[in-house]
PDB file of N, CA and C and ligand atoms in Angstrom:
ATOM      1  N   UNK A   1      26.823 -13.132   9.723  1.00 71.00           N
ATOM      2  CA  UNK A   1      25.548 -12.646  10.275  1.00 71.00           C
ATOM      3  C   UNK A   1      24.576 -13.811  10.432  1.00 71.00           C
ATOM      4  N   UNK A   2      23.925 -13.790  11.704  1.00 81.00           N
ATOM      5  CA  UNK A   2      22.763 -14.720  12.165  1.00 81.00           C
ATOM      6  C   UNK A   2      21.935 -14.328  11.144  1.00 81.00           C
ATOM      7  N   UNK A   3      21.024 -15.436  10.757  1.00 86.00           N
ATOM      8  CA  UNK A   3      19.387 -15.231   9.890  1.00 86.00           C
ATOM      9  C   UNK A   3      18.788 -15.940  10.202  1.00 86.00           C
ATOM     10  N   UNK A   4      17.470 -15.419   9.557  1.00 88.00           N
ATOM     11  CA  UNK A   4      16.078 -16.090  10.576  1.00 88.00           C
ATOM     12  C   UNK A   4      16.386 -17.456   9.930  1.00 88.00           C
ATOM     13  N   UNK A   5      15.908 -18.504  10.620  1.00 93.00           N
ATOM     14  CA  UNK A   5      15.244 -19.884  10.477  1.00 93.00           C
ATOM     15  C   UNK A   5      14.041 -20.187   9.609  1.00 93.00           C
ATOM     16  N   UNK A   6      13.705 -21.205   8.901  1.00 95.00           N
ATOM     17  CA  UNK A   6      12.085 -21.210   8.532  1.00 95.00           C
ATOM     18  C   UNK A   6      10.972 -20.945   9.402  1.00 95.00           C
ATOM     19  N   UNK A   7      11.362 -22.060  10.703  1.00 95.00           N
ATOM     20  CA  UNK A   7      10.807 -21.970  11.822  1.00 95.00           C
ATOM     21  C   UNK A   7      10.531 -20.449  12.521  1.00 95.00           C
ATOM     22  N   UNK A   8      11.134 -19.685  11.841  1.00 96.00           N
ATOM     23  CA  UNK A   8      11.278 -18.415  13.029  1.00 96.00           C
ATOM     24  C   UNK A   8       9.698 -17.662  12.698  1.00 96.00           C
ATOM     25  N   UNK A   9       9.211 -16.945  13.488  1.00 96.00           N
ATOM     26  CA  UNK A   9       7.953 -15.891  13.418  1.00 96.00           C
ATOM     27  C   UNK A   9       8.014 -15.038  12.444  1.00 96.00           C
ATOM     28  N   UNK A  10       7.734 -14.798  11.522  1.00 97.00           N
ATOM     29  CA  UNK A  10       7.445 -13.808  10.609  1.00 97.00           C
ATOM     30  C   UNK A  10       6.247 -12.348  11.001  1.00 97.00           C
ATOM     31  N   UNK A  11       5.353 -13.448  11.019  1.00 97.00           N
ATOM     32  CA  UNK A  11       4.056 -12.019  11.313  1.00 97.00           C
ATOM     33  C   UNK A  11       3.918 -12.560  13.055  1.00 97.00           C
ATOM     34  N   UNK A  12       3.952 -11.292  13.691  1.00 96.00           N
ATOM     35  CA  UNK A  12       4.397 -11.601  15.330  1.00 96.00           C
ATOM     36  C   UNK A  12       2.321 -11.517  15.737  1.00 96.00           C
ATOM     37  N   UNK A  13       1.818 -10.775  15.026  1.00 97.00           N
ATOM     38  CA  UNK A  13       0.610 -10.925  15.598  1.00 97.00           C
ATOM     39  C   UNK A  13      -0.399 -11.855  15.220  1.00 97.00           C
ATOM     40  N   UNK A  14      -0.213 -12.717  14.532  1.00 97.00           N
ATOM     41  CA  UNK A  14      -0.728 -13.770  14.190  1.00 97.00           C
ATOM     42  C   UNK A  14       0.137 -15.236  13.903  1.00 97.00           C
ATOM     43  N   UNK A  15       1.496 -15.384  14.605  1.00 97.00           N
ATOM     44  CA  UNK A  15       2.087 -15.908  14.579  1.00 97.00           C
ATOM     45  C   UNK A  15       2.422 -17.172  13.793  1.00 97.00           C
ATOM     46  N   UNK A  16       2.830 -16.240  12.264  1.00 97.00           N
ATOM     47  CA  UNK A  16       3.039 -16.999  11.258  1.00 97.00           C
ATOM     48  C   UNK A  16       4.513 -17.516  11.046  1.00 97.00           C
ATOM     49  N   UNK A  17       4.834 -18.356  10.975  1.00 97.00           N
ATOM     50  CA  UNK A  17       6.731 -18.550  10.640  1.00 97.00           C
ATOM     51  C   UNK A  17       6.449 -18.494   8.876  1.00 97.00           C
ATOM     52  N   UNK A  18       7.934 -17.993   8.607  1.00 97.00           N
ATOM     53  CA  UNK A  18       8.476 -18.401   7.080  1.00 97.00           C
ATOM     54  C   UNK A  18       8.258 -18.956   6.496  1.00 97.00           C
ATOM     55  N   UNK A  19       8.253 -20.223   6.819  1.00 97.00           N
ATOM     56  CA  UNK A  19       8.201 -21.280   6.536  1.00 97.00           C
ATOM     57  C   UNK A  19       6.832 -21.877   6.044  1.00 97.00           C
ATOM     58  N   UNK A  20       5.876 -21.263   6.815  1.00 98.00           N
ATOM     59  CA  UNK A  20       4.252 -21.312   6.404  1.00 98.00           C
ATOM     60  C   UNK A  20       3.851 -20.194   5.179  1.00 98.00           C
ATOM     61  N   UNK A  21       4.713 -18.897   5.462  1.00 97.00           N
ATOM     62  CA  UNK A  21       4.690 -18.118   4.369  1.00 97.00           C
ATOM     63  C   UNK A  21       5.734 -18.342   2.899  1.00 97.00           C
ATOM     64  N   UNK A  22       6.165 -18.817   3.297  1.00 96.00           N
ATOM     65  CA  UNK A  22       7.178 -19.301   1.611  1.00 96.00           C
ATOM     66  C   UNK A  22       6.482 -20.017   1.081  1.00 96.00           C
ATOM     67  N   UNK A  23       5.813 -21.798   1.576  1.00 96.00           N
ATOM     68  CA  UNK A  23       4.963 -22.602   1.189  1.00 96.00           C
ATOM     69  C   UNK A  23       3.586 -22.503   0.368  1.00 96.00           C
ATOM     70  N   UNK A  24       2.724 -20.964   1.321  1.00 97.00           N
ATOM     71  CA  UNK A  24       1.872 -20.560   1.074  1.00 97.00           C
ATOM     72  C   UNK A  24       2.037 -20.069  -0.596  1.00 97.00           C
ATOM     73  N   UNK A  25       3.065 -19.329  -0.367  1.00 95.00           N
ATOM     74  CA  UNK A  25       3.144 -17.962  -1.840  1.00 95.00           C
ATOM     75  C   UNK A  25       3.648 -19.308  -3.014  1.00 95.00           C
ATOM     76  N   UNK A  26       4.188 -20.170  -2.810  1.00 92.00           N
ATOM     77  CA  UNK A  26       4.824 -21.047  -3.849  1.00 92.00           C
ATOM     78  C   UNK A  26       3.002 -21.564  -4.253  1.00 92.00           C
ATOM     79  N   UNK A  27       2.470 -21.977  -3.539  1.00 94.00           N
ATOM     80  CA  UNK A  27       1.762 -23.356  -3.844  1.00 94.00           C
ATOM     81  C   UNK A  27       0.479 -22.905  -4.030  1.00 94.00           C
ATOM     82  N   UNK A  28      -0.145 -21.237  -3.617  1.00 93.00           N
ATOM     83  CA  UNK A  28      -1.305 -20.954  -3.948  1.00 93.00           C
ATOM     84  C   UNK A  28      -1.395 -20.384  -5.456  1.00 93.00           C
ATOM     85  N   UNK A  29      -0.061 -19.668  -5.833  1.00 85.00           N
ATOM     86  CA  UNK A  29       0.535 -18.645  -7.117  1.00 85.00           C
ATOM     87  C   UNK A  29      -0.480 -17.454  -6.940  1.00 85.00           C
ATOM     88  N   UNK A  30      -0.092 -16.781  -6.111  1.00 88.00           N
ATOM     89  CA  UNK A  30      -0.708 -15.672  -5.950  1.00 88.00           C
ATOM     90  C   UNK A  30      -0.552 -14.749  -6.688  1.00 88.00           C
ATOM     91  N   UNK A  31      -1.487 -13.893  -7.321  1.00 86.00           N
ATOM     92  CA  UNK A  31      -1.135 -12.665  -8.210  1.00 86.00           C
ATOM     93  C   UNK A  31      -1.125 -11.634  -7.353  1.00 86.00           C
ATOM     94  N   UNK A  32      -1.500 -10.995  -6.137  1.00 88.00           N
ATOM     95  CA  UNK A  32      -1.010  -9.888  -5.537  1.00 88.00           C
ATOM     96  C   UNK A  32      -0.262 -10.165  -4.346  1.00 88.00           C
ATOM     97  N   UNK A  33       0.422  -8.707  -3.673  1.00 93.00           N
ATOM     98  CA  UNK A  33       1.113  -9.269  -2.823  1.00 93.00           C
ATOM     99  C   UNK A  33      -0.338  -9.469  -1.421  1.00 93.00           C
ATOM    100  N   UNK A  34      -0.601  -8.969  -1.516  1.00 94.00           N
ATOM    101  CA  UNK A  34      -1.665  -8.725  -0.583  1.00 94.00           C
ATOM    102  C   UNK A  34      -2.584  -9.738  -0.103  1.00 94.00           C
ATOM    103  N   UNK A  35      -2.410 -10.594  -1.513  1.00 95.00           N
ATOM    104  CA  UNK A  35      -3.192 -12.217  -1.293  1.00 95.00           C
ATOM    105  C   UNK A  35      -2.457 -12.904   0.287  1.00 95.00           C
ATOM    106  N   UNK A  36      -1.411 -12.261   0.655  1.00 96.00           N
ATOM    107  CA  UNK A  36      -0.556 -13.453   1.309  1.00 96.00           C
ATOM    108  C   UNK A  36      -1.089 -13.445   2.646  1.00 96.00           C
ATOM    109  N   UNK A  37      -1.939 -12.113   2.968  1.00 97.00           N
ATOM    110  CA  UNK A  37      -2.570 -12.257   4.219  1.00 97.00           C
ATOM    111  C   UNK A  37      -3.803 -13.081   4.483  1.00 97.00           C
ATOM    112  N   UNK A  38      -3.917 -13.768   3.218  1.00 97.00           N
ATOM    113  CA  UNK A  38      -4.825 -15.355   3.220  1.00 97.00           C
ATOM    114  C   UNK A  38      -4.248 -16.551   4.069  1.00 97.00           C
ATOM    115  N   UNK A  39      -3.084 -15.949   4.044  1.00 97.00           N
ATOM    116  CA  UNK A  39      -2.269 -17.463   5.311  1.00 97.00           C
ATOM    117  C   UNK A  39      -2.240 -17.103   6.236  1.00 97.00           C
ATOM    118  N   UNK A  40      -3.240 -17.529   7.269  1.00 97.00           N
ATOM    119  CA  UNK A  40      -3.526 -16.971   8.370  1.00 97.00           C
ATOM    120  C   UNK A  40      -3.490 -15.658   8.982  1.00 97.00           C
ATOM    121  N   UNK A  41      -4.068 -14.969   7.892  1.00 97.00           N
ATOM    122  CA  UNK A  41      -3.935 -13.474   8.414  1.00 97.00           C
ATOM    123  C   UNK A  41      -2.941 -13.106   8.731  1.00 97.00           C
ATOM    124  N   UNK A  42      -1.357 -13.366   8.058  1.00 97.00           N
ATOM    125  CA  UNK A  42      -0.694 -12.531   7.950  1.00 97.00           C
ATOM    126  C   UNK A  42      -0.684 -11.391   7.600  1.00 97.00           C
ATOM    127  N   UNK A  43      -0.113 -10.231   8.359  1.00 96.00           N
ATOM    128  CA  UNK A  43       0.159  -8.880   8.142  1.00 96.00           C
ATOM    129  C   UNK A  43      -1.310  -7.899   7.942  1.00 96.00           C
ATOM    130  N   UNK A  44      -2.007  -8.608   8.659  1.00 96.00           N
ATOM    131  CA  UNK A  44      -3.249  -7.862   8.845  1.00 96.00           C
ATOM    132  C   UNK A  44      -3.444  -7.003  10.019  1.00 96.00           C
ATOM    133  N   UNK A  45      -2.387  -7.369  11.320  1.00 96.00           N
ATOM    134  CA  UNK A  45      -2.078  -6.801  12.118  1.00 96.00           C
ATOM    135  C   UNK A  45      -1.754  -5.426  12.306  1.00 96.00           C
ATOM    136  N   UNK A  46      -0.731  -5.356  12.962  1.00 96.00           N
ATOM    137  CA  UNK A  46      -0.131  -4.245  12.981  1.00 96.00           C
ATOM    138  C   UNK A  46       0.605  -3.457  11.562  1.00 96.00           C
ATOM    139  N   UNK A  47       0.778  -4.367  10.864  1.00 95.00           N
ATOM    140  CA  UNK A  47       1.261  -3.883   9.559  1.00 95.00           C
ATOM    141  C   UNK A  47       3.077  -4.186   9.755  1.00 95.00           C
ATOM    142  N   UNK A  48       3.593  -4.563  10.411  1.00 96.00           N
ATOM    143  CA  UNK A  48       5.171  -4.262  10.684  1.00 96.00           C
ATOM    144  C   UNK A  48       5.694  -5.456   9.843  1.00 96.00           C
ATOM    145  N   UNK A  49       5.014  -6.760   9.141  1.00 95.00           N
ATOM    146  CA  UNK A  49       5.784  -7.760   8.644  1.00 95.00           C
ATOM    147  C   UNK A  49       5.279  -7.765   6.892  1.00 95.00           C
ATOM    148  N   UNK A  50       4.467  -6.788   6.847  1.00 95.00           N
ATOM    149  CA  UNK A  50       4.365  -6.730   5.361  1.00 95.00           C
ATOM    150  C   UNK A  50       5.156  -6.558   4.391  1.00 95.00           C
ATOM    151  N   UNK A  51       6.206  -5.439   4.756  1.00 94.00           N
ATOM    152  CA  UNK A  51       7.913  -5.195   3.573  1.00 94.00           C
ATOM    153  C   UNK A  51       8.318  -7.265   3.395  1.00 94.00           C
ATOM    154  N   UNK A  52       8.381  -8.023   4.605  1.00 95.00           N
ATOM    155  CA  UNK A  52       8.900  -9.363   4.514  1.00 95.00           C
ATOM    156  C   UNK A  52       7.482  -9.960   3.537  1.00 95.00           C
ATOM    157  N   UNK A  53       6.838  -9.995   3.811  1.00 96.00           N
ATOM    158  CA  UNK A  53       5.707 -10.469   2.940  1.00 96.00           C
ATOM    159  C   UNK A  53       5.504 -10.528   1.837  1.00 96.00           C
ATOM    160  N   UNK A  54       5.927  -9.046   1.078  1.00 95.00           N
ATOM    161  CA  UNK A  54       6.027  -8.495  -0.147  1.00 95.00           C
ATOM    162  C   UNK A  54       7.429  -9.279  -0.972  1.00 95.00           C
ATOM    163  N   UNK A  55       8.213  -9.394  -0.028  1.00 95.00           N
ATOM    164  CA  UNK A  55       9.294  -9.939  -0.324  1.00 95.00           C
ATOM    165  C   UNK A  55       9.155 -11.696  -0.689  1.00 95.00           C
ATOM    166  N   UNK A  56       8.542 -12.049   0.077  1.00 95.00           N
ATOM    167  CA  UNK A  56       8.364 -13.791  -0.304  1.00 95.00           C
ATOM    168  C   UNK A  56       7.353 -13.727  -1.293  1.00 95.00           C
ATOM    169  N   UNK A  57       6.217 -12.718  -1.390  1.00 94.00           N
ATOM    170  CA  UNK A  57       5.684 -13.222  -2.636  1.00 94.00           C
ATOM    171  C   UNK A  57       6.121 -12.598  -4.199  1.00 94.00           C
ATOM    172  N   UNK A  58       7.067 -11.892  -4.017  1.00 92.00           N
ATOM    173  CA  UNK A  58       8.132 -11.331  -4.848  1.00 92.00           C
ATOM    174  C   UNK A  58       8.713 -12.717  -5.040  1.00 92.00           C
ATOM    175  N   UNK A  59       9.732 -12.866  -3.920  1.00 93.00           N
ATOM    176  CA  UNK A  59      10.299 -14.203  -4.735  1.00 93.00           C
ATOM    177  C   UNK A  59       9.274 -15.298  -5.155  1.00 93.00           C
ATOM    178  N   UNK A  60       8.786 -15.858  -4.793  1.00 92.00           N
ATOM    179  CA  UNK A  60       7.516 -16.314  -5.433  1.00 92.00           C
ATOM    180  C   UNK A  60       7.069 -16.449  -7.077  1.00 92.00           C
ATOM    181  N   UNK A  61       7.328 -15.018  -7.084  1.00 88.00           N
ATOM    182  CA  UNK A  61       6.974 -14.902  -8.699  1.00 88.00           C
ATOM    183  C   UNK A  61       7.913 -15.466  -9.430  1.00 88.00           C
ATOM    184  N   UNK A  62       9.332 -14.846  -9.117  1.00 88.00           N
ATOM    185  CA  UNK A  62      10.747 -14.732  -9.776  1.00 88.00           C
ATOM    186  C   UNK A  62      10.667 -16.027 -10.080  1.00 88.00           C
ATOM    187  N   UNK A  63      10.720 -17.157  -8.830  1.00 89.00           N
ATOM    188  CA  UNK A  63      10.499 -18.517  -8.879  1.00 89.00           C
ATOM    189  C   UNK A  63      10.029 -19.142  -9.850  1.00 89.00           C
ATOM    190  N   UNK A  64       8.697 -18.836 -10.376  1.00 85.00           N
ATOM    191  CA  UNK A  64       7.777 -19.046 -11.369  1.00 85.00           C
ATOM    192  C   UNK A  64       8.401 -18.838 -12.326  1.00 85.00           C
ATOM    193  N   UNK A  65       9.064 -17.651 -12.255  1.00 81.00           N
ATOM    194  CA  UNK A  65       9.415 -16.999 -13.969  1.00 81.00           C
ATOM    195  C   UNK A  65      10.818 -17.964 -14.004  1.00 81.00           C
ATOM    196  N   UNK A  66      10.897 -18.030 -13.627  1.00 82.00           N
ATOM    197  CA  UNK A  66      12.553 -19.222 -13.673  1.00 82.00           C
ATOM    198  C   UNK A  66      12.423 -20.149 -13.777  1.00 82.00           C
ATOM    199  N   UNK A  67      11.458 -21.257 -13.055  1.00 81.00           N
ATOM    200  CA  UNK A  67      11.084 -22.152 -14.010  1.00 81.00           C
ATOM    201  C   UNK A  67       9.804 -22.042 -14.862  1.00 81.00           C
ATOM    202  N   UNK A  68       9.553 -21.220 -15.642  1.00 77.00           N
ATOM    203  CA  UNK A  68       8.935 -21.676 -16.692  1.00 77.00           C
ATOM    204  C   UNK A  68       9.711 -21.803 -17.923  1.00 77.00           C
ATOM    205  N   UNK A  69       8.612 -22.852 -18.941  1.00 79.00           N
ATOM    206  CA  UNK A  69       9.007 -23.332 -20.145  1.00 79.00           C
ATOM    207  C   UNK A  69       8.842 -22.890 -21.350  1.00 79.00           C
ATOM    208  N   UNK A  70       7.776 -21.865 -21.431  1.00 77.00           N
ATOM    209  CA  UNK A  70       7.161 -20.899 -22.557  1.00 77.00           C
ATOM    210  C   UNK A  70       7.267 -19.680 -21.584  1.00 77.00           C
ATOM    211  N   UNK A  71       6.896 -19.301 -23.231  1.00 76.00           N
ATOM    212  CA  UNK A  71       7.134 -17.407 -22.823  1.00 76.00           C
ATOM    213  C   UNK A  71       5.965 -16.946 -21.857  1.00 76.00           C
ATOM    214  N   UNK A  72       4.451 -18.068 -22.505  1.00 76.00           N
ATOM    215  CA  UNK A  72       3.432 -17.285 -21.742  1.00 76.00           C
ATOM    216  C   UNK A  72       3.337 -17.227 -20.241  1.00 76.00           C
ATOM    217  N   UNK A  73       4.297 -18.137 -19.689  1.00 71.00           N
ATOM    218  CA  UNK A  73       4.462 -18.005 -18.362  1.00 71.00           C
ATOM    219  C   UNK A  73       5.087 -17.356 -17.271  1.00 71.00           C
ATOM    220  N   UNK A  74       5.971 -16.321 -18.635  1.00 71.00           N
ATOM    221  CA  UNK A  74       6.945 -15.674 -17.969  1.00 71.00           C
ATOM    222  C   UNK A  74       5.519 -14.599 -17.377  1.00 71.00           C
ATOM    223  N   UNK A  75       4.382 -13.937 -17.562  1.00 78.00           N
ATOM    224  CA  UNK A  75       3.538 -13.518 -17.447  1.00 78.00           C
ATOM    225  C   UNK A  75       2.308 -14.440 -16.230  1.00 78.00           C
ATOM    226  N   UNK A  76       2.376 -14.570 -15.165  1.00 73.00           N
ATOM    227  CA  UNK A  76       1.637 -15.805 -14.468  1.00 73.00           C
ATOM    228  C   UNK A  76       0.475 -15.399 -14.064  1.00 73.00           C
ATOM    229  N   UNK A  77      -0.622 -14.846 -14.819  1.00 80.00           N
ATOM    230  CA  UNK A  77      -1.872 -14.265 -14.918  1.00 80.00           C
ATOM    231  C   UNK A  77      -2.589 -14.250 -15.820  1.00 80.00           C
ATOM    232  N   UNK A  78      -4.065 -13.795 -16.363  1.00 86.00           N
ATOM    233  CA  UNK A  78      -4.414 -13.391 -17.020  1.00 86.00           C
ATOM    234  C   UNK A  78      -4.145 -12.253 -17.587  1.00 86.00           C
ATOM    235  N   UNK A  79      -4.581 -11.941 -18.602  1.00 91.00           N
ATOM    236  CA  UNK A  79      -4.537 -10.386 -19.416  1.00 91.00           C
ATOM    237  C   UNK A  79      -5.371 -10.067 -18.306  1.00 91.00           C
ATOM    238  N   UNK A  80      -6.465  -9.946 -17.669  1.00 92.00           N
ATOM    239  CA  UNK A  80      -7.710  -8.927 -15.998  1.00 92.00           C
ATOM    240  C   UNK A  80      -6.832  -9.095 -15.565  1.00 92.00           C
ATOM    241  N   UNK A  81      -6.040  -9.748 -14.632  1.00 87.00           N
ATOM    242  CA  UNK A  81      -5.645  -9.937 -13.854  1.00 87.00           C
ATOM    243  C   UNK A  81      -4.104  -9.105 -14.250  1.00 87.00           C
ATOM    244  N   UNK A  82      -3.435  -9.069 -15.080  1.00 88.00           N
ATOM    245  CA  UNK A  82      -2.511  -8.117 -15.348  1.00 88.00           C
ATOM    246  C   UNK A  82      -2.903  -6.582 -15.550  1.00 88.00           C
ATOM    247  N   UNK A  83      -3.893  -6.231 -16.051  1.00 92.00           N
ATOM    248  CA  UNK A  83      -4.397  -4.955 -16.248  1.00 92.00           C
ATOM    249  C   UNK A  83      -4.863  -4.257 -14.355  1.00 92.00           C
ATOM    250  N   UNK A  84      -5.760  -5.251 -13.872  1.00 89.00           N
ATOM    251  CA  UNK A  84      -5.604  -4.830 -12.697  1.00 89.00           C
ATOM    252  C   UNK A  84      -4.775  -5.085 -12.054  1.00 89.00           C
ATOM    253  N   UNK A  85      -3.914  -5.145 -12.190  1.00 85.00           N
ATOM    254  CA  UNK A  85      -2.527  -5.488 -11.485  1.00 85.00           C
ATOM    255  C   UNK A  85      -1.932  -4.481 -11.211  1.00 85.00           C
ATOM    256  N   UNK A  86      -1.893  -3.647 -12.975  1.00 91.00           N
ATOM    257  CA  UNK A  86      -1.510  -2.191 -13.457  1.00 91.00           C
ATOM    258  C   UNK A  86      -1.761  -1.416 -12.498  1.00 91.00           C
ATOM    259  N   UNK A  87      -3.703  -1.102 -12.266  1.00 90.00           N
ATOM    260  CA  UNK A  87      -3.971  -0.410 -11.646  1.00 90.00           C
ATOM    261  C   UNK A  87      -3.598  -0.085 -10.217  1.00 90.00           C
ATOM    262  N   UNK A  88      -3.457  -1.195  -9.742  1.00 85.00           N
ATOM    263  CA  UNK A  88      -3.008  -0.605  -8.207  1.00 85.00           C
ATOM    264  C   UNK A  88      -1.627  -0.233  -8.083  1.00 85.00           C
ATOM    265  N   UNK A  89      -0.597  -0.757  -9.509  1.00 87.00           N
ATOM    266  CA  UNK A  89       0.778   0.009  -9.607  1.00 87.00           C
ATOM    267  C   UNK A  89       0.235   1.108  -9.575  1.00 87.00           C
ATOM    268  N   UNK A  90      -0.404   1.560 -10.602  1.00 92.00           N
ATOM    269  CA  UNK A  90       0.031   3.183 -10.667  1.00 92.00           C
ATOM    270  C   UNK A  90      -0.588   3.737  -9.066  1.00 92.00           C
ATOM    271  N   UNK A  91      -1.618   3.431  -8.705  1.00 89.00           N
ATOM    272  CA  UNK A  91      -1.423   4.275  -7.191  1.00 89.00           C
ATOM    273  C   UNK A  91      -0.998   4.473  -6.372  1.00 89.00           C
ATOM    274  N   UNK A  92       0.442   2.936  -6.283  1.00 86.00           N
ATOM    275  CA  UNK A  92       1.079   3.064  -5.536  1.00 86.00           C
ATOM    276  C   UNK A  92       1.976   3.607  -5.842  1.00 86.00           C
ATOM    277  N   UNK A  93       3.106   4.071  -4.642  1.00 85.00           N
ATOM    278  CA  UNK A  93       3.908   4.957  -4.403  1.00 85.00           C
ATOM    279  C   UNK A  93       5.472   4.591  -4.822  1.00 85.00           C
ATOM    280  N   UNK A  94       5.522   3.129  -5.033  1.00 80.00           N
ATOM    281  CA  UNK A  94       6.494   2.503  -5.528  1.00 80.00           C
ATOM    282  C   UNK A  94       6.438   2.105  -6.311  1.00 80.00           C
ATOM    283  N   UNK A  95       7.549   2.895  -7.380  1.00 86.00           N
ATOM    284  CA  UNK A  95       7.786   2.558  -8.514  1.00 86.00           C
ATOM    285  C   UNK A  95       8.532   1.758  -8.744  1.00 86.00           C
ATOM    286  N   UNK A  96       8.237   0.938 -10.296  1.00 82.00           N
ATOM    287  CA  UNK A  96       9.403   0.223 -10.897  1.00 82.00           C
ATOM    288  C   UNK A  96      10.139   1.140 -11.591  1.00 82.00           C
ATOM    289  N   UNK A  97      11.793   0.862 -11.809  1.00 81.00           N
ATOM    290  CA  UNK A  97      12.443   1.305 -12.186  1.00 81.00           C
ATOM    291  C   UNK A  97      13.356   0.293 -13.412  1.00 81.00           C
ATOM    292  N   UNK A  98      13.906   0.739 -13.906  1.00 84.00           N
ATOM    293  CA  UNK A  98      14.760  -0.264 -14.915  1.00 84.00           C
ATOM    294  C   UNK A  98      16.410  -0.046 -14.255  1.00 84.00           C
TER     295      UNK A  98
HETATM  296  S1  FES B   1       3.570  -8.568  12.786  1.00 59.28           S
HETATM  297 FE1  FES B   1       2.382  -9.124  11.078  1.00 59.28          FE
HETATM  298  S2  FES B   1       0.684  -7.815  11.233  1.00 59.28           S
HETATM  299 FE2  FES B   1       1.788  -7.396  13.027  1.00 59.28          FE
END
């Protein structure tokens, strides 16, 4: 199977590539996913590239948690910043599961 390129378009209405969005989520350490439409207004659009969005700043995290060296990093926030974190879990519609 063909796959996208770095180079390739990610968010089509503000014409972001991968490649600007992988960079972004690594190097700002964003705590929501939602931060990511700080890189040039990704997914502020139409809404159609946000599931991919969610996804790079997902990996993003994982990233983090893999290389870190202490435990406290397996956590890459504050205690606010984890509590509200909480909060917009529970309203959303997607759950974690084990
Ligand atoms: S394709 Fe990203 S908001 Fe429309």
């Amino acid at each position: 199977m063909e796959h996208m390129n770095l180079d390739d378009k990610i968010c089509y209405c503000y014409h972001v590539p991968l490649r600007k969005l992988v960079s972004y989520a690594r190097r700002e350490k964003l705590q929501r996913a939602s931060q990511m439409s700080q890189c040039l207004g990704a997914g502020t659009g139409c809404g159609w590239c946000i599931p991919i969005l969610k996804r790079i700043f997902d990996q993003s995290i994982a990233e983090r948690i893999a290389n870190s060296t202490v435990e406290t990093d397996m956590v890459p926030m504050t205690p606010e910043e984890y509590e509200a974190a909480r909060s917009s879990y529970l309203k959303s519609t997607d759950k974690n599961t084990f």
